Amino acid sequence: MRILIVEDDRALASGLKRSLASLGYAVDHEADAADAVGLATREAYNLVVLDLGLPNGSGYDVLRAIRRAGLKTPVMILTARDHVSEKVKALDLGADDYVNKPFALAEFEARVRALVRRGFGVSDAVLEFGPLQFDTAQHVARLEGNPLDLRRRELAVLHLLLLQAGKLVPKARLISEVFGLDDAVGPNALELYIARLRKKLGESGLRIRTVRGLGYMLEKD
């Protein structure tokens, strides 16, 4: 899953980026409102975390641009502004959540998970497909009840395939949502993670099918 943090407090943004990256998210950061508009409307994100007080514009400007572009990307406002009028304005402009600073990191992470699920039309925190279970809160995958030993990006790839189980997931989408802008991505990086996942799924009756030239699909017998 890929998240954009728009925050001019670089120390806060860095801490949030580390926290979300440790949970398997690919995270990009932008501190400038004008630059954030270009990034948020050009790249595909599963969530935008947006401060209101920004250089060269405001968070409201970024939010308006996202919605005027017709994008349904979930947007979480993360701000010190706690007046009701600010909350009403943000929600009426199309924000999906409004979180005041200071905040508890555990609550922030839970809200992130909920908004990402909502973006896929999923409400349950535990995803199931045949013998495979994926706990999005604990970031643990289980096969026939046994935990799978998966690296961070393997989890990210499996998570996205599972959210679209039985459907084709384009290769370009997997790459864009698993890797951030700052990640060095080799030409066969995604294929490496797919190969590892296939090996770990073994003879479970689940398979990751390659649709040549298009992408991958998680299927079951």
Tab-separated table of C-alpha atoms in Angstrom:
chain	number	residue	atom	x	y	z
A	1	MET	CA	0.000	0.000	0.000
A	2	ARG	CA	1.298	3.450	-0.861
A	3	ILE	CA	0.779	6.527	1.318
A	4	LEU	CA	1.599	10.203	0.794
A	5	ILE	CA	2.371	12.325	3.860
A	6	VAL	CA	1.981	16.084	3.288
A	7	GLU	CA	3.534	17.708	6.343
A	8	ASP	CA	5.964	20.626	6.747
A	9	ASP	CA	7.173	19.448	10.168
A	10	ARG	CA	9.988	17.289	8.852
A	11	ALA	CA	10.718	15.636	12.186
A	12	LEU	CA	7.079	14.547	12.535
A	13	ALA	CA	6.902	13.445	8.907
A	14	SER	CA	10.106	11.423	9.285
A	15	GLY	CA	8.753	9.664	12.381
A	16	LEU	CA	5.451	8.839	10.687
A	17	LYS	CA	7.258	7.617	7.599
A	18	ARG	CA	9.438	5.255	9.648
A	19	SER	CA	6.423	3.967	11.568
A	20	LEU	CA	4.332	3.285	8.459
A	21	ALA	CA	7.273	1.809	6.552
A	22	SER	CA	7.866	-0.649	9.393
A	23	LEU	CA	4.271	-1.822	8.894
A	24	GLY	CA	4.858	-2.543	5.217
A	25	TYR	CA	3.602	0.655	3.607
A	26	ALA	CA	5.494	2.469	0.858
A	27	VAL	CA	5.575	6.092	2.012
A	28	ASP	CA	6.335	9.340	0.166
A	29	HIS	CA	6.676	12.752	1.799
A	30	GLU	CA	6.055	16.280	0.555
A	31	ALA	CA	6.214	19.482	2.609
A	32	ASP	CA	4.980	22.048	0.057
A	33	ALA	CA	1.286	22.462	-0.819
A	34	ALA	CA	1.846	23.253	-4.501
A	35	ASP	CA	4.214	20.323	-4.977
A	36	ALA	CA	1.844	18.051	-3.058
A	37	VAL	CA	-0.973	18.865	-5.483
A	38	GLY	CA	1.152	17.674	-8.393
A	39	LEU	CA	2.248	14.523	-6.590
A	40	ALA	CA	-1.185	13.580	-5.238
A	41	THR	CA	-2.900	14.016	-8.610
A	42	ARG	CA	-0.132	12.369	-10.663
A	43	GLU	CA	0.778	9.309	-8.577
A	44	ALA	CA	-1.532	6.534	-7.332
A	45	TYR	CA	-1.922	6.529	-3.540
A	46	ASN	CA	-4.057	4.463	-1.187
A	47	LEU	CA	-4.098	7.283	1.363
A	48	VAL	CA	-3.035	10.913	1.730
A	49	VAL	CA	-2.183	12.163	5.233
A	50	LEU	CA	-2.537	15.925	5.034
A	51	ASP	CA	-1.601	18.820	7.302
A	52	LEU	CA	-3.552	22.065	6.881
A	53	GLY	CA	-0.794	24.611	7.531
A	54	LEU	CA	1.657	24.329	4.621
A	55	PRO	CA	4.021	26.556	2.620
A	56	ASN	CA	2.750	27.834	-0.775
A	57	GLY	CA	-0.881	27.103	-0.033
A	58	SER	CA	-2.868	25.137	2.474
A	59	GLY	CA	-4.030	21.623	3.059
A	60	TYR	CA	-7.445	22.762	1.887
A	61	ASP	CA	-5.935	23.627	-1.501
A	62	VAL	CA	-4.452	20.145	-1.772
A	63	LEU	CA	-7.732	18.531	-0.751
A	64	ARG	CA	-9.714	20.585	-3.275
A	65	ALA	CA	-7.303	19.654	-6.055
A	66	ILE	CA	-7.562	15.939	-5.255
A	67	ARG	CA	-11.347	15.989	-5.338
A	68	ARG	CA	-11.578	18.262	-8.403
A	69	ALA	CA	-9.356	15.779	-10.213
A	70	GLY	CA	-12.064	13.196	-9.557
A	71	LEU	CA	-9.856	11.116	-7.292
A	72	LYS	CA	-11.457	9.083	-4.523
A	73	THR	CA	-8.209	8.610	-2.617
A	74	PRO	CA	-8.941	8.557	1.138
A	75	VAL	CA	-7.624	11.707	2.840
A	76	MET	CA	-6.817	12.011	6.548
A	77	ILE	CA	-6.383	15.525	7.898
A	78	LEU	CA	-3.660	15.621	10.569
A	79	THR	CA	-3.510	19.048	12.195
A	80	ALA	CA	-3.270	21.073	15.395
A	81	ARG	CA	-6.365	23.050	14.398
A	82	ASP	CA	-9.111	21.760	16.649
A	83	HIS	CA	-11.947	24.237	16.054
A	84	VAL	CA	-15.212	22.660	14.938
A	85	SER	CA	-15.439	24.986	11.945
A	86	GLU	CA	-12.128	23.665	10.610
A	87	LYS	CA	-13.325	20.079	10.944
A	88	VAL	CA	-16.620	20.854	9.211
A	89	LYS	CA	-14.838	22.632	6.347
A	90	ALA	CA	-12.387	19.777	5.783
A	91	LEU	CA	-15.059	17.087	5.883
A	92	ASP	CA	-17.334	19.053	3.557
A	93	LEU	CA	-14.458	19.441	1.094
A	94	GLY	CA	-14.081	15.669	0.968
A	95	ALA	CA	-11.774	14.622	3.810
A	96	ASP	CA	-12.446	11.131	5.156
A	97	ASP	CA	-10.993	11.621	8.641
A	98	TYR	CA	-9.778	14.438	10.856
A	99	VAL	CA	-7.152	13.817	13.540
A	100	ASN	CA	-5.884	16.459	15.956
A	101	LYS	CA	-2.280	16.841	17.069
A	102	PRO	CA	-0.977	15.639	19.425
A	103	PHE	CA	-2.168	12.101	18.803
A	104	ALA	CA	-1.412	8.554	19.907
A	105	LEU	CA	0.650	6.698	17.317
A	106	ALA	CA	-1.321	3.472	17.819
A	107	GLU	CA	-4.582	5.290	17.085
A	108	PHE	CA	-3.064	6.958	14.015
A	109	GLU	CA	-1.926	3.582	12.662
A	110	ALA	CA	-5.380	2.071	13.293
A	111	ARG	CA	-7.038	4.950	11.428
A	112	VAL	CA	-4.614	4.474	8.539
A	113	ARG	CA	-5.524	0.793	8.297
A	114	ALA	CA	-9.244	1.580	8.403
A	115	LEU	CA	-9.006	4.204	5.652
A	116	VAL	CA	-6.901	1.956	3.417
A	117	ARG	CA	-9.450	-0.843	3.845
A	118	ARG	CA	-12.272	1.567	3.075
A	119	GLY	CA	-10.533	2.552	-0.139
A	120	PHE	CA	-10.815	-1.075	-1.273
A	121	GLY	CA	-14.400	-1.443	-0.053
A	122	VAL	CA	-13.303	-3.791	2.745
A	123	SER	CA	-14.475	-3.432	6.350
A	124	ASP	CA	-13.053	-6.529	8.050
A	125	ALA	CA	-9.540	-6.225	9.482
A	126	VAL	CA	-8.876	-9.908	8.714
A	127	LEU	CA	-8.861	-10.865	5.035
A	128	GLU	CA	-9.504	-14.485	4.097
A	129	PHE	CA	-9.101	-16.403	0.854
A	130	GLY	CA	-9.231	-20.180	1.046
A	131	PRO	CA	-6.699	-21.360	3.665
A	132	LEU	CA	-5.007	-17.929	3.727
A	133	GLN	CA	-5.691	-15.309	6.395
A	134	PHE	CA	-4.158	-11.835	6.555
A	135	ASP	CA	-4.526	-9.819	9.750
A	136	THR	CA	-4.148	-6.202	8.628
A	137	ALA	CA	-3.927	-4.941	12.214
A	138	GLN	CA	-1.082	-7.254	13.212
A	139	HIS	CA	0.436	-7.491	9.713
A	140	VAL	CA	0.575	-11.255	9.987
A	141	ALA	CA	-0.347	-13.748	7.277
A	142	ARG	CA	-1.376	-17.291	8.186
A	143	LEU	CA	-1.683	-20.294	5.922
A	144	GLU	CA	-3.847	-23.099	7.293
A	145	GLY	CA	-3.489	-21.448	10.691
A	146	ASN	CA	0.305	-21.310	10.629
A	147	PRO	CA	2.131	-17.932	10.461
A	148	LEU	CA	4.018	-17.293	7.251
A	149	ASP	CA	7.545	-15.951	7.549
A	150	LEU	CA	7.296	-13.007	5.142
A	151	ARG	CA	9.470	-9.972	4.660
A	152	ARG	CA	7.967	-6.485	4.626
A	153	ARG	CA	7.587	-6.208	0.863
A	154	GLU	CA	6.414	-9.789	0.510
A	155	LEU	CA	3.626	-8.895	2.929
A	156	ALA	CA	2.829	-5.789	0.917
A	157	VAL	CA	2.571	-7.718	-2.358
A	158	LEU	CA	0.464	-10.451	-0.766
A	159	HIS	CA	-1.799	-7.869	0.883
A	160	LEU	CA	-2.567	-6.186	-2.428
A	161	LEU	CA	-3.117	-9.481	-4.259
A	162	LEU	CA	-5.413	-10.634	-1.459
A	163	LEU	CA	-7.468	-7.428	-1.551
A	164	GLN	CA	-8.069	-8.160	-5.232
A	165	ALA	CA	-8.218	-11.953	-4.917
A	166	GLY	CA	-9.542	-13.586	-8.069
A	167	LYS	CA	-8.921	-10.411	-10.082
A	168	LEU	CA	-6.032	-9.274	-12.211
A	169	VAL	CA	-3.685	-6.827	-10.492
A	170	PRO	CA	-1.613	-4.978	-13.104
A	171	LYS	CA	2.139	-5.194	-12.677
A	172	ALA	CA	2.450	-1.408	-12.858
A	173	ARG	CA	-0.008	-1.033	-9.996
A	174	LEU	CA	1.856	-3.520	-7.817
A	175	ILE	CA	5.102	-1.674	-8.408
A	176	SER	CA	3.591	1.762	-7.747
A	177	GLU	CA	1.871	0.688	-4.530
A	178	VAL	CA	4.648	-1.461	-3.073
A	179	PHE	CA	7.604	0.812	-3.800
A	180	GLY	CA	7.956	4.481	-2.846
A	181	LEU	CA	9.472	7.221	-4.994
A	182	ASP	CA	12.760	7.012	-3.076
A	183	ASP	CA	13.086	3.234	-3.399
A	184	ALA	CA	15.673	1.826	-5.772
A	185	VAL	CA	13.696	-0.706	-7.793
A	186	GLY	CA	15.527	-3.223	-9.946
A	187	PRO	CA	13.972	-4.481	-13.198
A	188	ASN	CA	13.110	-7.879	-11.660
A	189	ALA	CA	12.349	-6.796	-8.083
A	190	LEU	CA	8.641	-7.572	-8.237
A	191	GLU	CA	9.229	-10.963	-9.888
A	192	LEU	CA	11.578	-11.852	-7.022
A	193	TYR	CA	8.871	-11.204	-4.416
A	194	ILE	CA	6.278	-13.096	-6.463
A	195	ALA	CA	8.622	-16.099	-6.699
A	196	ARG	CA	9.187	-16.064	-2.928
A	197	LEU	CA	5.453	-15.911	-2.263
A	198	ARG	CA	4.752	-18.805	-4.623
A	199	LYS	CA	7.305	-20.922	-2.792
A	200	LYS	CA	5.780	-20.095	0.607
A	201	LEU	CA	2.221	-20.786	-0.561
A	202	GLY	CA	3.473	-24.233	-1.609
A	203	GLU	CA	0.813	-26.901	-2.162
A	204	SER	CA	-1.924	-25.029	-0.306
A	205	GLY	CA	-4.255	-24.872	-3.294
A	206	LEU	CA	-3.494	-21.183	-3.757
A	207	ARG	CA	-1.474	-19.920	-6.683
A	208	ILE	CA	-0.296	-16.618	-8.096
A	209	ARG	CA	-0.926	-16.755	-11.829
A	210	THR	CA	1.072	-14.647	-14.236
A	211	VAL	CA	-1.039	-13.010	-16.940
A	212	ARG	CA	1.691	-12.376	-19.461
A	213	GLY	CA	2.210	-8.735	-20.289
A	214	LEU	CA	-0.464	-7.614	-17.828
A	215	GLY	CA	0.076	-8.627	-14.215
A	216	TYR	CA	-0.747	-11.219	-11.564
A	217	MET	CA	-3.791	-12.878	-10.056
A	218	LEU	CA	-4.225	-14.729	-6.731
A	219	GLU	CA	-6.362	-17.808	-7.369
A	220	LYS	CA	-7.454	-20.955	-5.549
A	221	ASP	CA	-8.339	-24.466	-6.721
